[in-house]
Amino acid sequence: MPCFEFSKFLLSLFVIPLLSLTGEAATYRGHYCSVTTIATANRTLFAANSTYESNLKIVLSSLSSNATRVTTGFYNASAGENPDEVVSGLFLCRGDVNTTVCQDCVATATKEVRQLCPLDKVALLWYDECFLRYSNLSIFATINEVPGIKINSTQNIGETERGQFNDLLSSTLNLLARRAADSQSGKKFATDEVEFTGSQTLYSLLQCTPDLTDSDCFRCFQSAIGTLPMCCGGKQGGGMLLPSCVVRYDMNPFYNITAASPTRPPLAPGGRKTSSLTILAIAIPIAVSMVLFFVGYCFIRRRARKKYNTLPEERAEVEITTVESLQFDLDTLETATNKFSEDNKIGEGGFGPVYKGILCNGQQIAVKRLSGGSGQGAEEFKNEILLVAKLQHRNLVRLLGFCLEGEEKLLVYEYVPKKSLDYFLFDATKRQQLDWPMRYKIIGGIARGILYLHEDSRLRVIHRDLKASNVLLDDNMNPKISDFGMARIFVLDQTQGSTSKIVGTYGYMSPEYAMHGRYSVKSDVFSFGVLVLEIISGKKNSGVYQSEHAEDLLSFAWKQWINRTPVELLDPTVRHSYSRNEVIRCIHMGLLCVQEDPANRPTMATIALMLNSYSVTLPLPQQPAFLHRGRAKPNRPTQELESDQSPSQSIAWSINEASFTEIQPR
Ligand SMILES: *[C@@H]1O[C@H](CO)[C@@H](O)[C@H](O)[C@H]1NC(C)=O
Ligand SMILES: *[C@@H]1O[C@H](CO)[C@@H](O)[C@H](O)[C@H]1NC(C)=O
Ligand SMILES: *[C@@H]1O[C@H](CO)[C@@H](O)[C@H](O)[C@H]1NC(C)=O
Ligand SMILES: *[C@@H]1O[C@H](CO)[C@@H](O)[C@H](O)[C@H]1NC(C)=O
Ligand SMILES: *[C@@H]1O[C@H](CO)[C@@H](O)[C@H](O)[C@H]1NC(C)=O
Ligand SMILES: *[C@@H]1O[C@H](CO)[C@@H](O)[C@H](O)[C@H]1NC(C)=O
Ligand SMILES: *[C@@H]1O[C@H](CO)[C@@H](O)[C@H](O)[C@H]1NC(C)=O
Ligand SMILES: *[C@@H]1O[C@H](CO)[C@@H](O)[C@H](O)[C@H]1NC(C)=O
């Protein structure tokens, strides 16, 4: 089932009202009678005193009496000879509870399920401490992602902390999903306690039934995590209880920390101490990656039947499902790049040099040679590659594969023929090649690429280092964003503490990110705003430019804006032919993106709307971030700018209409 439909289905499922069935040993969470798939929403009943019922009794008593014997907290049983009368049942106790609690919970469950679903062939019953299910179908070693029970805390996360919280949550859950799924301890169970703010700790717990394979377990976690934004977005706690797995988190401890991870050192008061630098270096890159994973996952499931046209020929028919299909030999790449010769070098990125190469089938590639230590193992590296390779969009540079041999870590990308945007934009002569329609098209393409990263999934991918040099141009001057997912692929050695490589580029960084390490999709929006103003002006926002007394680009743009002379910002080389309407709209949008308060910045979806529709009324921007104090007071125009009500009316700049109403020939 595609994950989008799956999530809709989860939302639409009827959840049987919470009964007050809280026994001494177990806290009831929810149950379903009969519902196994969408198709069988009707109850499937057995006759009273039938063989099925007696088999069911055998199964339940077997489950109950074996609950003390198992160390994994999991047991399955079945009874019946005749295929129509076979009953299969299982229970799973939460990983941290001891056998006493487990037994009590299972005993409670086996008793109460007969009251809740007296004649149903199929039942699922969740408590905090254990989970019980039975069915007339074989349920062992099979993944079931429906139906589910949501857990939803009543307490909210503050608006301002929400982005940061979501990032931390996704990174934590992703790590735990891997850890729990790959666990060799007999239980597929993992918990973690991570400091959120100084005094708050995020507690998370993931578990699946240990009869699943690692990959089915991981898939179940993905499904559960994928529904969290809808079920519990903005809440301090939440979770999803599915037949095959459980995902839960809360700001209050809800499991026994010592029992859950006996080997871990006890938690210091106020949560584990993690410096904000470490958070930047570790948590945040992983947060991005988690989100990347989901985009990749959903995307690949939706597009599974499509061909990947620009992959090397021998791969064109193959879906990207295995890491092997992405692996290149070192020999192949050395031959393609002429042994990484200086002549083939086409760039020097933050992560290492980039070489142009030609494969023996004639395909052009770009090979990025990662330099320095990477803090992760080969398997992790490959997994990340697989996920990032699945992110595919017209405005993203496609990752074709990798090579991992000895000390060498190489990434293979599609080759984008023209250079990066900064090569044109910040060069007095080359800039002339970029006329206004081209620049407008580039702005739109970049916006679509980021929108894909941010929102073409229920979770989010944050680029973190969006800048002119990370936008490549193809033969038709279509922009392609590069270096997304790098935080995921290239984990810096944490002991070096050299976070500077990964945290972005001065001039594009939002103030909350630069100063407090907080970032969210709105940090990318800020970088996008800077980029838009650079594309319009042909000037670099490097803080100070030209002379010591010159203002930075944002101040300059703002000054022109409040002076009602926004077109002064426009690069003189394109002034012979442009649409005032588009230019002013882009400046307006750029200024909205670089506002100090992230909450005031538009989302990429809104930006896409602003670019596509002339009828969207834009709010007035506030003074951008990073202006020196004391300069330009926020004396913005007092009337609403209602741009572009209709194409014929053009733009209604409320104060100085005369200068803005005509549309220049293009
Ligand atoms: C469920 O029951 C209703 C009414 O008894 C019936 O119309 C419907 O077809 C049934 N659906 C399924 C999937 O069996
Ligand atoms: C089932 O058996 C019980 C006792 O064995 C009896 O009281 C009850 O009437 C029976 N029900 C049916 C539907 O036969
Ligand atoms: C589970 O319990 C049943 C009795 O209810 C018993 O026959 C069976 O041997 C037990 N299984 C294990 C593995 O102990
Ligand atoms: C439990 O499930 C496994 C498959 O995971 C199966 O081989 C085994 O027979 C089941 N145990 C019982 C008692 O049915
Ligand atoms: C399980 O029960 C349903 C409803 O009675 C029936 O349609 C289905 O065939 C049964 N499956 C098996 C394997 O017996
Ligand atoms: C099991 O855990 C419960 C509560 O967590 C505790 O009260 C009980 O003493 C424990 N029993 C054993 C045998 O450790
Ligand atoms: C979560 O809780 C809020 C109020 O606390 C409620 O409005 C919302 O419907 C709940 N959502 C679900 C999916 O239960
Ligand atoms: C938590 O688990 C530990 C070790 O199993 C146990 O000693 C302790 O009593 C438990 N705490 C609670 C509150 O159940």
mmCIF file with all atom_site columns, C-alpha atoms in Angstrom, residues 41 165 268 285 400 408 470 663:
data_model
loop_
_atom_site.group_PDB
_atom_site.id
_atom_site.type_symbol
_atom_site.label_atom_id
_atom_site.label_alt_id
_atom_site.label_comp_id
_atom_site.label_asym_id
_atom_site.label_entity_id
_atom_site.label_seq_id
_atom_site.pdbx_PDB_ins_code
_atom_site.Cartn_x
_atom_site.Cartn_y
_atom_site.Cartn_z
_atom_site.occupancy
_atom_site.B_iso_or_equiv
_atom_site.pdbx_formal_charge
_atom_site.auth_seq_id
_atom_site.auth_comp_id
_atom_site.auth_asym_id
_atom_site.auth_atom_id
_atom_site.pdbx_PDB_model_num
ATOM 1 C CA . ALA A 1 41  ? -14.048 -4.051 7.878   1.00 0.00 ? 41  ALA A CA 1
ATOM 2 C CA . PHE A 1 165 ? 11.722  19.473 18.431  1.00 0.00 ? 165 PHE A CA 1
ATOM 3 C CA . ALA A 1 268 ? 22.431  12.738 34.951  1.00 0.00 ? 268 ALA A CA 1
ATOM 4 C CA . PRO A 1 285 ? 22.825  15.881 10.332  1.00 0.00 ? 285 PRO A CA 1
ATOM 5 C CA . LEU A 1 400 ? 24.235  7.793  -9.343  1.00 0.00 ? 400 LEU A CA 1
ATOM 6 C CA . GLU A 1 408 ? 38.664  6.115  -0.702  1.00 0.00 ? 408 GLU A CA 1
ATOM 7 C CA . ASN A 1 470 ? 25.388  24.669 -4.812  1.00 0.00 ? 470 ASN A CA 1
ATOM 8 C CA . ILE A 1 663 ? 5.166   46.259 -17.497 1.00 0.00 ? 663 ILE A CA 1
#
